[in-house]
């Protein structure tokens, strides 16, 4: 770890001032990923701006039936919140399937959106990585690629986004609220993370001087919902494949469907093609499989992650079958 | 009532649960400085430039030591009591890099943070040299026979018998490299006082650390004290001396300050060897009734070009089945990677996976119950050497385990048992481990307050070694368990054996059993406060062995003669039956172990609580090997890519079911108190039991560890 300056902001304006005034500064929330990466010498901020005292940790019910979640709400509080548990169970399930109790007690909602990939080569500063060092190449393509993406990858990067929560948020049409000294803007979660393309180092649309202040969930979709995570051990591992789904079936026909995937995409992956295939289709295993295949038709595998295409298909089918 | 056999709490339990126990890195000294390592990130090469400018500028840095300014250390040498260097490379005395991760600089600073920050700023340039780092393409050569380990063995003509066998299975297996991952990383606190050296170090081999430092720094052995009272897990990874230890001592000598080096987890992966990967072939031929006519087991393992030893992967195959013809052969491939080292049940841990998987395959071919098949081939004498077993009641272990598990409820057909979404499989495999028996120096004192003090420099790694010795001593003297105190983990005590090969409890017990009658005689025939009062002394003490050059040589001679005598006597081993139930998700292939029963023929159990923990711990390691553990060595570079507990997948609590362990509790007639070490046997057979259960659940036979879901989905 390198030496760095530490600044604590007591309100949002102070935080925004600090991030603008201090060169090469980063916001510090729970620190569960940032501090780790600083220890590994991957993140090298000159200043960290501690925002954990900002009053952004509330869950507020909105008049339209949605909720507004403060960006500094701890993951464990999010998962335990009665409104989240009763109306957005998929969110609680997603959070509880990630990390460990200790980490969830620290990690924040905003930080969860900003998590960086767990690609082994990104984490190793002796290896080539376009995300860590633009233009240096990608050691993962041709190396250990078991955890890598089959959707959304480019020739320069195939790293997966590791978040569970974001997969549920993608399925729920969440909106991310961003503030800067220039004002406030609202970005759909599905547009918040970027595809790697030729610039895998740019992971989100967040500007350098912007702060995530809240995540808003519209009213929950009708029907039942579920988050299912498939991984290499029973706990404390990142998803090989995860599925966030909300399904409503009327008279044997899919009347509402939300589907998002984790572990297979370079970003939290909303499965729009599968949704289009399913809406209005009979709620049968055949439809589910056809929809999964539609989504995965463009999947491209590396030497070690070909299994993810089959696994994603079977997991989607299993989840939808279990809900219908 | 005897103390042996009672489930006493560990004597170190309270201080460990309250945090009062002082581990090596808790030792503090005035003026303590901290060290950190810089590692090479080239497989093989020559250092062309090493730039320490930025590192030196970090505030608090005291010294940056590289091959340019490091004092010369001595080359490893061999002898009657050789040092135990993990690698032959004298780090910082050479500009040559031999493996990715080799330490090339050590930074000393006022704080650990400054030392680590500076170590990351040492810039190393290397020109590459030709290297071979890919085990899968490395050239393998036959392993030579040595006194300690046979590279090959045979009986009859197994290959011809295989050809003509009515039923035969012939399979290839692979196992990946593993790392120990003790919760306590390797740490060294080194303090020089003139030419006297004190080292606090978690080790399984106090004597080895002492001899090695003596050799490296040219200091007489008597001037070196090694203290290792509590060790936070070893599993073999703390059995040899790795570069960190030597460099911490070097750093203390260069700076004139006490120095502590705590390896990072990554540092442990890069500088402490792990378990070799293996490629194995097992072929078994049998008649239609399941009597084995041929057993072939061959292996390829790797060693580093600069250290590491062959692993006895085929050893259990010379003892487990009464095949008429047997062929065993071990091969070694040399690579430019960090030296391998022993890890819990080296050889048998991975050898039983291949052997016991193949036996299960044969049972399936024969439509025979896998336990019946094993019992049909259960030998009465050792199959190759035709020696007696010192004890062997594997049959009873299977009967006990099968009853506890409910094996007769199993339907033999794969995919025939199901619970909703879960495919259920039941698997079984044989566990086998031969504990070695070494010698220990020790002293035993009886004091006027009626207490006894056993002093022996053995190693307490959390397995309850001190507790067991207190129980053995109590019974040997006929006094209560509570009246015995045990001192261990210090080279200023009489020298204990190294902790390895499941020897320690038995080896120290033998010393206690020699000392107890000696003490009784010294007290005039009776161990009692009254007898001592008649002597008019505060205590009476007797000892065995002496810590002098002559005493050490005598001890070594005692050890060798015991080793050879033991081997002539017969084959001594713990055997057992591992039963497990797995659940495999029918859609995703996720595998969960849901039930475990292990039944062992392991001699007299000294302490049911600590023995059960040892066996369970081994089984947990076996579950890890079966399902998730793998050190990822990039075949292009030779670099370990997952040097962390996040990416090296040990089983977490949720992966481990309740593990039910049983034993026969029948003494081994050739061992003190009838005991056999159980530190390693738990891991053996475990991976095969899981693999066999996965086959039973899914119909899919996975021969390459770990059995991740992509291999069954």
XYZ file of N, CA, C and O in Angstrom, chain B residues 84 95 285 415:
16
model
N 17.650 -28.438 6.790
C 16.410 -28.743 6.076
C 15.956 -27.541 5.246
O 14.859 -27.040 5.396
N 22.529 -13.670 -8.448
C 21.751 -12.812 -9.346
C 20.839 -13.660 -10.220
O 20.196 -13.164 -11.131
N -6.748 -55.705 -12.831
C -7.354 -56.848 -13.494
C -7.889 -57.795 -12.433
O -7.314 -57.915 -11.350
N -27.587 -42.748 -10.345
C -28.780 -41.914 -10.520
C -30.040 -42.575 -9.986
O -31.145 -42.235 -10.400
